[in-house]
Amino acid sequence: MHHTTTTAPPPGTRRPTAPRRRALLAGAVATALALLVAGCGAAGSQAHRVRVGVSGDSTEWDVLAKEAKKKGLDVEVVPFDDYSLPNKALAAGDIELNAFQHLVFLAQSNAENGTDIVPLAPTTVVPMGLYAKKVGTLADLPDGARIAHPNDPANEGRALRLLARAKLITLKPGTGLFATADDIAANPRHLRFTPVNAQQTPRLLADVDAAVINDGVASLSGIRADTALFKDDPHSPDIRPYLNVIAARAADKDNPDYAEVLKLYASKPVQDEARRTSNGTAVHLDLSAAQLAAELSRVGRQLKGAS
């Protein structure tokens, strides 16, 4: 609101009579109120709305949306059932933020689509695991076992690195984050690989010997993390590129409403819900936006083949 200062009228100016002054004041107030209402109707209802694209279980975002209402912020949770869609929606302006991807996936998406989406804050890092219905241990996997794994470049590379840490395969020296089957140097157990959409991996468990499954996808399918034959250590420095983030368009990263969303995500009610829905598998790593940007840059250099 603008503050006005009352001054004496210029010499020779006749003061309006009291009733007229009251009429002028009433008219001014009515005009100001009309402009204020019109302004709120045109833009105010949208000015504090933040649409957040998510994939998978998003109950912590539902909690956040309720907390945001108490602060006059309208957070709308927009679910997606395909990992390829939330970044496209963000770049197109159909949503303001998304929270579904790790840094490797984000780097890959930016490179493929020519977008400038940046991480604002971390959410959690969750383990990827190797699961099976037909066997109970790694040692039980038969020679020539068929292994299903995600087919997008970011998660395919992570899956192959997981299998290498499980000592099922060996990757060529210097293989980066975006490993493919061509980077396998040794496959002593003659494993056969079936790349599929990440969300489809649990459905193949009955048809393959084992499947590498993202934690969120496993949780949605009712697969307990403690049943994995092998899984990532979320505290390992090797897993930092797979830290999940809240992301925005670079041009909008300093929006104050987004800062409020980040603060709410770190709040106790939201964090308690995130831990509950992950069955204790999610780990929160506290990195700043600058640290996340540096990690994203490092991942991007690996994507381009730089050291």
mmCIF file of N, CA, C and O in Angstrom, residues 68-139:
data_model
loop_
_atom_site.group_PDB
_atom_site.id
_atom_site.type_symbol
_atom_site.label_atom_id
_atom_site.label_comp_id
_atom_site.label_asym_id
_atom_site.label_seq_id
_atom_site.Cartn_x
_atom_site.Cartn_y
_atom_site.Cartn_z
ATOM 1 N N ALA A 68 1.525 -25.685 3.818
ATOM 2 C CA ALA A 68 1.673 -24.461 3.039
ATOM 3 C C ALA A 68 0.422 -23.595 3.123
ATOM 4 O O ALA A 68 0.507 -22.360 3.133
ATOM 5 N N LYS A 69 -0.754 -24.236 3.183
ATOM 6 C CA LYS A 69 -2.006 -23.476 3.256
ATOM 7 C C LYS A 69 -2.038 -22.583 4.495
ATOM 8 O O LYS A 69 -2.611 -21.497 4.470
ATOM 9 N N LYS A 70 -1.408 -23.061 5.567
ATOM 10 C CA LYS A 70 -1.378 -22.266 6.798
ATOM 11 C C LYS A 70 -0.585 -20.979 6.602
ATOM 12 O O LYS A 70 -0.749 -20.023 7.346
ATOM 13 N N LYS A 71 0.277 -20.947 5.593
ATOM 14 C CA LYS A 71 1.106 -19.778 5.323
ATOM 15 C C LYS A 71 0.629 -18.999 4.107
ATOM 16 O O LYS A 71 1.338 -18.145 3.566
ATOM 17 N N GLY A 72 -0.579 -19.348 3.638
ATOM 18 C CA GLY A 72 -1.142 -18.621 2.508
ATOM 19 C C GLY A 72 -0.550 -19.006 1.172
ATOM 20 O O GLY A 72 -0.657 -18.254 0.199
ATOM 21 N N LEU A 73 0.071 -20.172 1.108
ATOM 22 C CA LEU A 73 0.699 -20.636 -0.127
ATOM 23 C C LEU A 73 -0.050 -21.860 -0.644
ATOM 24 O O LEU A 73 -0.255 -22.822 0.087
ATOM 25 N N ASP A 74 -0.453 -21.808 -1.894
ATOM 26 C CA ASP A 74 -1.209 -22.907 -2.502
ATOM 27 C C ASP A 74 -0.236 -23.811 -3.260
ATOM 28 O O ASP A 74 0.225 -23.470 -4.349
ATOM 29 N N VAL A 75 0.088 -24.959 -2.672
ATOM 30 C CA VAL A 75 0.968 -25.933 -3.319
ATOM 31 C C VAL A 75 0.090 -27.039 -3.896
ATOM 32 O O VAL A 75 -0.628 -27.719 -3.173
ATOM 33 N N GLU A 76 0.153 -27.182 -5.202
ATOM 34 C CA GLU A 76 -0.631 -28.206 -5.896
ATOM 35 C C GLU A 76 0.300 -29.339 -6.318
ATOM 36 O O GLU A 76 1.269 -29.114 -7.044
ATOM 37 N N VAL A 77 0.021 -30.544 -5.855
ATOM 38 C CA VAL A 77 0.834 -31.714 -6.184
ATOM 39 C C VAL A 77 0.321 -32.315 -7.494
ATOM 40 O O VAL A 77 -0.855 -32.671 -7.597
ATOM 41 N N VAL A 78 1.206 -32.413 -8.492
ATOM 42 C CA VAL A 78 0.830 -32.911 -9.819
ATOM 43 C C VAL A 78 1.553 -34.240 -10.055
ATOM 44 O O VAL A 78 2.767 -34.264 -10.256
ATOM 45 N N PRO A 79 0.837 -35.373 -10.022
ATOM 46 C CA PRO A 79 1.500 -36.671 -10.174
ATOM 47 C C PRO A 79 1.755 -37.020 -11.647
ATOM 48 O O PRO A 79 0.955 -36.701 -12.518
ATOM 49 N N PHE A 80 2.882 -37.690 -11.894
ATOM 50 C CA PHE A 80 3.224 -38.200 -13.221
ATOM 51 C C PHE A 80 3.558 -39.680 -13.080
ATOM 52 O O PHE A 80 4.168 -40.091 -12.102
ATOM 53 N N ASP A 81 3.177 -40.480 -14.070
ATOM 54 C CA ASP A 81 3.469 -41.912 -14.006
ATOM 55 C C ASP A 81 4.567 -42.324 -14.978
ATOM 56 O O ASP A 81 4.799 -43.504 -15.202
ATOM 57 N N ASP A 82 5.258 -41.324 -15.552
ATOM 58 C CA ASP A 82 6.341 -41.592 -16.492
ATOM 59 C C ASP A 82 7.479 -40.625 -16.179
ATOM 60 O O ASP A 82 7.278 -39.405 -16.181
ATOM 61 N N TYR A 83 8.680 -41.159 -15.932
ATOM 62 C CA TYR A 83 9.815 -40.318 -15.565
ATOM 63 C C TYR A 83 10.167 -39.283 -16.637
ATOM 64 O O TYR A 83 10.815 -38.282 -16.346
ATOM 65 N N SER A 84 9.767 -39.523 -17.894
ATOM 66 C CA SER A 84 10.160 -38.609 -18.961
ATOM 67 C C SER A 84 9.329 -37.332 -18.987
ATOM 68 O O SER A 84 9.668 -36.379 -19.698
ATOM 69 N N LEU A 85 8.257 -37.263 -18.214
ATOM 70 C CA LEU A 85 7.314 -36.156 -18.338
ATOM 71 C C LEU A 85 7.528 -34.962 -17.407
ATOM 72 O O LEU A 85 7.318 -33.825 -17.827
ATOM 73 N N PRO A 86 7.923 -35.140 -16.135
ATOM 74 C CA PRO A 86 7.972 -33.974 -15.239
ATOM 75 C C PRO A 86 8.933 -32.871 -15.678
ATOM 76 O O PRO A 86 8.636 -31.689 -15.478
ATOM 77 N N ASN A 87 10.073 -33.214 -16.276
ATOM 78 C CA ASN A 87 10.982 -32.161 -16.729
ATOM 79 C C ASN A 87 10.434 -31.422 -17.949
ATOM 80 O O ASN A 87 10.622 -30.208 -18.091
ATOM 81 N N LYS A 88 9.751 -32.149 -18.820
ATOM 82 C CA LYS A 88 9.137 -31.496 -19.973
ATOM 83 C C LYS A 88 8.046 -30.541 -19.519
ATOM 84 O O LYS A 88 7.911 -29.430 -20.045
ATOM 85 N N ALA A 89 7.265 -30.963 -18.536
ATOM 86 C CA ALA A 89 6.207 -30.103 -18.007
ATOM 87 C C ALA A 89 6.793 -28.870 -17.332
ATOM 88 O O ALA A 89 6.262 -27.761 -17.474
ATOM 89 N N LEU A 90 7.905 -29.046 -16.625
ATOM 90 C CA LEU A 90 8.557 -27.921 -15.957
ATOM 91 C C LEU A 90 9.099 -26.931 -16.986
ATOM 92 O O LEU A 90 8.889 -25.715 -16.872
ATOM 93 N N ALA A 91 9.783 -27.433 -17.990
ATOM 94 C CA ALA A 91 10.348 -26.559 -19.025
ATOM 95 C C ALA A 91 9.256 -25.802 -19.773
ATOM 96 O O ALA A 91 9.451 -24.650 -20.183
ATOM 97 N N ALA A 92 8.099 -26.433 -19.943
ATOM 98 C CA ALA A 92 6.994 -25.813 -20.667
ATOM 99 C C ALA A 92 6.209 -24.818 -19.820
ATOM 100 O O ALA A 92 5.345 -24.097 -20.336
ATOM 101 N N GLY A 93 6.485 -24.777 -18.500
ATOM 102 C CA GLY A 93 5.766 -23.871 -17.622
ATOM 103 C C GLY A 93 4.447 -24.414 -17.117
ATOM 104 O O GLY A 93 3.646 -23.677 -16.539
ATOM 105 N N ASP A 94 4.216 -25.706 -17.328
ATOM 106 C CA ASP A 94 2.980 -26.311 -16.838
ATOM 107 C C ASP A 94 3.022 -26.564 -15.336
ATOM 108 O O ASP A 94 1.978 -26.772 -14.706
ATOM 109 N N ILE A 95 4.214 -26.631 -14.765
ATOM 110 C CA ILE A 95 4.422 -26.730 -13.323
ATOM 111 C C ILE A 95 5.570 -25.792 -12.964
ATOM 112 O O ILE A 95 6.329 -25.364 -13.848
ATOM 113 N N GLU A 96 5.696 -25.469 -11.676
ATOM 114 C CA GLU A 96 6.754 -24.551 -11.246
ATOM 115 C C GLU A 96 7.971 -25.275 -10.677
ATOM 116 O O GLU A 96 9.098 -24.774 -10.745
ATOM 117 N N LEU A 97 7.764 -26.426 -10.066
ATOM 118 C CA LEU A 97 8.839 -27.216 -9.475
ATOM 119 C C LEU A 97 8.583 -28.685 -9.789
ATOM 120 O O LEU A 97 7.456 -29.068 -10.095
ATOM 121 N N ASN A 98 9.635 -29.502 -9.687
ATOM 122 C CA ASN A 98 9.397 -30.934 -9.640
ATOM 123 C C ASN A 98 10.316 -31.575 -8.617
ATOM 124 O O ASN A 98 11.333 -30.985 -8.223
ATOM 125 N N ALA A 99 9.947 -32.738 -8.165
ATOM 126 C CA ALA A 99 10.698 -33.439 -7.125
ATOM 127 C C ALA A 99 10.540 -34.935 -7.355
ATOM 128 O O ALA A 99 9.707 -35.590 -6.722
ATOM 129 N N PHE A 100 11.324 -35.464 -8.295
ATOM 130 C CA PHE A 100 11.183 -36.881 -8.627
ATOM 131 C C PHE A 100 12.508 -37.512 -9.053
ATOM 132 O O PHE A 100 12.595 -38.725 -9.165
ATOM 133 N N GLN A 101 13.545 -36.703 -9.277
ATOM 134 C CA GLN A 101 14.730 -37.183 -9.975
ATOM 135 C C GLN A 101 16.006 -36.960 -9.175
ATOM 136 O O GLN A 101 16.089 -36.073 -8.331
ATOM 137 N N HIS A 102 17.013 -37.778 -9.504
ATOM 138 C CA HIS A 102 18.341 -37.539 -8.935
ATOM 139 C C HIS A 102 19.174 -36.711 -9.915
ATOM 140 O O HIS A 102 18.742 -36.423 -11.044
ATOM 141 N N LEU A 103 20.359 -36.316 -9.474
ATOM 142 C CA LEU A 103 21.187 -35.403 -10.258
ATOM 143 C C LEU A 103 21.633 -36.006 -11.584
ATOM 144 O O LEU A 103 21.754 -35.289 -12.584
ATOM 145 N N VAL A 104 21.876 -37.307 -11.606
ATOM 146 C CA VAL A 104 22.296 -37.939 -12.853
ATOM 147 C C VAL A 104 21.173 -37.860 -13.882
ATOM 148 O O VAL A 104 21.397 -37.532 -15.053
ATOM 149 N N PHE A 105 19.965 -38.143 -13.455
ATOM 150 C CA PHE A 105 18.818 -38.080 -14.362
ATOM 151 C C PHE A 105 18.624 -36.651 -14.857
ATOM 152 O O PHE A 105 18.347 -36.427 -16.044
ATOM 153 N N LEU A 106 18.794 -35.676 -13.966
ATOM 154 C CA LEU A 106 18.623 -34.274 -14.339
ATOM 155 C C LEU A 106 19.660 -33.848 -15.375
ATOM 156 O O LEU A 106 19.337 -33.168 -16.361
ATOM 157 N N ALA A 107 20.912 -34.234 -15.165
ATOM 158 C CA ALA A 107 21.962 -33.895 -16.133
ATOM 159 C C ALA A 107 21.659 -34.493 -17.496
ATOM 160 O O ALA A 107 21.812 -33.830 -18.535
ATOM 161 N N GLN A 108 21.234 -35.734 -17.508
ATOM 162 C CA GLN A 108 20.889 -36.413 -18.751
ATOM 163 C C GLN A 108 19.726 -35.708 -19.447
ATOM 164 O O GLN A 108 19.747 -35.476 -20.660
ATOM 165 N N SER A 109 18.711 -35.344 -18.684
ATOM 166 C CA SER A 109 17.530 -34.696 -19.241
ATOM 167 C C SER A 109 17.870 -33.333 -19.827
ATOM 168 O O SER A 109 17.421 -32.982 -20.927
ATOM 169 N N ASN A 110 18.666 -32.546 -19.111
ATOM 170 C CA ASN A 110 19.077 -31.237 -19.626
ATOM 171 C C ASN A 110 19.846 -31.382 -20.933
ATOM 172 O O ASN A 110 19.646 -30.613 -21.878
ATOM 173 N N ALA A 111 20.750 -32.360 -20.980
ATOM 174 C CA ALA A 111 21.562 -32.559 -22.176
ATOM 175 C C ALA A 111 20.713 -32.996 -23.366
ATOM 176 O O ALA A 111 20.910 -32.531 -24.490
ATOM 177 N N GLU A 112 19.762 -33.881 -23.122
ATOM 178 C CA GLU A 112 18.943 -34.404 -24.214
ATOM 179 C C GLU A 112 17.935 -33.388 -24.731
ATOM 180 O O GLU A 112 17.637 -33.347 -25.924
ATOM 181 N N ASN A 113 17.405 -32.560 -23.833
ATOM 182 C CA ASN A 113 16.299 -31.682 -24.196
ATOM 183 C C ASN A 113 16.683 -30.209 -24.319
ATOM 184 O O ASN A 113 15.833 -29.377 -24.638
ATOM 185 N N GLY A 114 17.958 -29.884 -24.054
ATOM 186 C CA GLY A 114 18.397 -28.499 -24.161
ATOM 187 C C GLY A 114 17.752 -27.590 -23.140
ATOM 188 O O GLY A 114 17.561 -26.393 -23.387
ATOM 189 N N THR A 115 17.402 -28.140 -21.982
ATOM 190 C CA THR A 115 16.742 -27.361 -20.937
ATOM 191 C C THR A 115 17.754 -26.864 -19.906
ATOM 192 O O THR A 115 18.887 -27.326 -19.848
ATOM 193 N N ASP A 116 17.331 -25.888 -19.125
ATOM 194 C CA ASP A 116 18.174 -25.344 -18.064
ATOM 195 C C ASP A 116 17.412 -25.449 -16.748
ATOM 196 O O ASP A 116 16.920 -24.469 -16.201
ATOM 197 N N ILE A 117 17.312 -26.677 -16.265
ATOM 198 C CA ILE A 117 16.632 -26.965 -15.000
ATOM 199 C C ILE A 117 17.707 -27.178 -13.946
ATOM 200 O O ILE A 117 18.695 -27.875 -14.186
ATOM 201 N N VAL A 118 17.534 -26.558 -12.799
ATOM 202 C CA VAL A 118 18.575 -26.570 -11.774
ATOM 203 C C VAL A 118 18.033 -27.118 -10.457
ATOM 204 O O VAL A 118 16.848 -26.974 -10.152
ATOM 205 N N PRO A 119 18.907 -27.747 -9.663
ATOM 206 C CA PRO A 119 18.485 -28.233 -8.340
ATOM 207 C C PRO A 119 18.486 -27.106 -7.323
ATOM 208 O O PRO A 119 19.426 -26.307 -7.270
ATOM 209 N N LEU A 120 17.444 -27.039 -6.510
ATOM 210 C CA LEU A 120 17.351 -26.013 -5.471
ATOM 211 C C LEU A 120 17.713 -26.556 -4.092
ATOM 212 O O LEU A 120 18.310 -25.851 -3.277
ATOM 213 N N ALA A 121 17.325 -27.797 -3.834
ATOM 214 C CA ALA A 121 17.565 -28.386 -2.515
ATOM 215 C C ALA A 121 17.462 -29.898 -2.634
ATOM 216 O O ALA A 121 16.771 -30.419 -3.506
ATOM 217 N N PRO A 122 18.155 -30.615 -1.746
ATOM 218 C CA PRO A 122 18.041 -32.072 -1.763
ATOM 219 C C PRO A 122 16.779 -32.532 -1.066
ATOM 220 O O PRO A 122 16.248 -31.844 -0.194
ATOM 221 N N THR A 123 16.283 -33.673 -1.468
ATOM 222 C CA THR A 123 15.218 -34.323 -0.706
ATOM 223 C C THR A 123 15.864 -35.499 0.026
ATOM 224 O O THR A 123 16.270 -35.370 1.173
ATOM 225 N N THR A 124 16.026 -36.613 -0.670
ATOM 226 C CA THR A 124 16.646 -37.777 -0.035
ATOM 227 C C THR A 124 17.469 -38.536 -1.068
ATOM 228 O O THR A 124 17.352 -38.307 -2.274
ATOM 229 N N VAL A 125 18.303 -39.417 -0.586
ATOM 230 C CA VAL A 125 18.922 -40.411 -1.453
ATOM 231 C C VAL A 125 18.415 -41.766 -0.975
ATOM 232 O O VAL A 125 18.331 -42.015 0.235
ATOM 233 N N VAL A 126 18.001 -42.590 -1.914
ATOM 234 C CA VAL A 126 17.426 -43.888 -1.559
ATOM 235 C C VAL A 126 18.161 -44.993 -2.307
ATOM 236 O O VAL A 126 18.652 -44.787 -3.415
ATOM 237 N N PRO A 127 18.271 -46.153 -1.708
ATOM 238 C CA PRO A 127 19.047 -47.220 -2.336
ATOM 239 C C PRO A 127 18.328 -47.851 -3.522
ATOM 240 O O PRO A 127 17.110 -48.001 -3.524
ATOM 241 N N MET A 128 19.100 -48.183 -4.530
ATOM 242 C CA MET A 128 18.606 -49.042 -5.607
ATOM 243 C C MET A 128 18.967 -50.461 -5.211
ATOM 244 O O MET A 128 20.011 -50.700 -4.599
ATOM 245 N N GLY A 129 18.124 -51.441 -5.541
ATOM 246 C CA GLY A 129 18.390 -52.805 -5.101
ATOM 247 C C GLY A 129 18.187 -53.829 -6.197
ATOM 248 O O GLY A 129 17.496 -53.584 -7.191
ATOM 249 N N LEU A 130 18.816 -54.975 -5.995
ATOM 250 C CA LEU A 130 18.627 -56.129 -6.861
ATOM 251 C C LEU A 130 17.681 -57.086 -6.141
ATOM 252 O O LEU A 130 17.990 -57.560 -5.040
ATOM 253 N N TYR A 131 16.538 -57.373 -6.754
ATOM 254 C CA TYR A 131 15.500 -58.187 -6.121
ATOM 255 C C TYR A 131 15.221 -59.442 -6.957
ATOM 256 O O TYR A 131 15.455 -59.463 -8.168
ATOM 257 N N ALA A 132 14.712 -60.467 -6.292
ATOM 258 C CA ALA A 132 14.392 -61.713 -6.992
ATOM 259 C C ALA A 132 13.249 -62.433 -6.289
ATOM 260 O O ALA A 132 13.043 -62.271 -5.080
ATOM 261 N N LYS A 133 12.503 -63.221 -7.049
ATOM 262 C CA LYS A 133 11.490 -64.108 -6.481
ATOM 263 C C LYS A 133 11.947 -65.557 -6.511
ATOM 264 O O LYS A 133 11.514 -66.374 -5.709
ATOM 265 N N LYS A 134 12.834 -65.878 -7.445
ATOM 266 C CA LYS A 134 13.213 -67.267 -7.664
ATOM 267 C C LYS A 134 14.399 -67.713 -6.816
ATOM 268 O O LYS A 134 14.593 -68.913 -6.605
ATOM 269 N N VAL A 135 15.208 -66.753 -6.334
ATOM 270 C CA VAL A 135 16.386 -67.101 -5.533
ATOM 271 C C VAL A 135 16.443 -66.220 -4.299
ATOM 272 O O VAL A 135 15.833 -65.152 -4.256
ATOM 273 N N GLY A 136 17.213 -66.675 -3.287
ATOM 274 C CA GLY A 136 17.266 -65.938 -2.028
ATOM 275 C C GLY A 136 18.562 -65.211 -1.774
ATOM 276 O O GLY A 136 18.622 -64.351 -0.899
ATOM 277 N N THR A 137 19.631 -65.531 -2.526
ATOM 278 C CA THR A 137 20.922 -64.882 -2.327
ATOM 279 C C THR A 137 21.595 -64.674 -3.669
ATOM 280 O O THR A 137 21.232 -65.296 -4.691
ATOM 281 N N LEU A 138 22.615 -63.826 -3.672
ATOM 282 C CA LEU A 138 23.397 -63.616 -4.898
ATOM 283 C C LEU A 138 24.006 -64.922 -5.381
ATOM 284 O O LEU A 138 24.058 -65.198 -6.582
ATOM 285 N N ALA A 139 24.488 -65.726 -4.438
ATOM 286 C CA ALA A 139 25.145 -66.982 -4.803
ATOM 287 C C ALA A 139 24.195 -67.938 -5.513
ATOM 288 O O ALA A 139 24.638 -68.813 -6.282
#
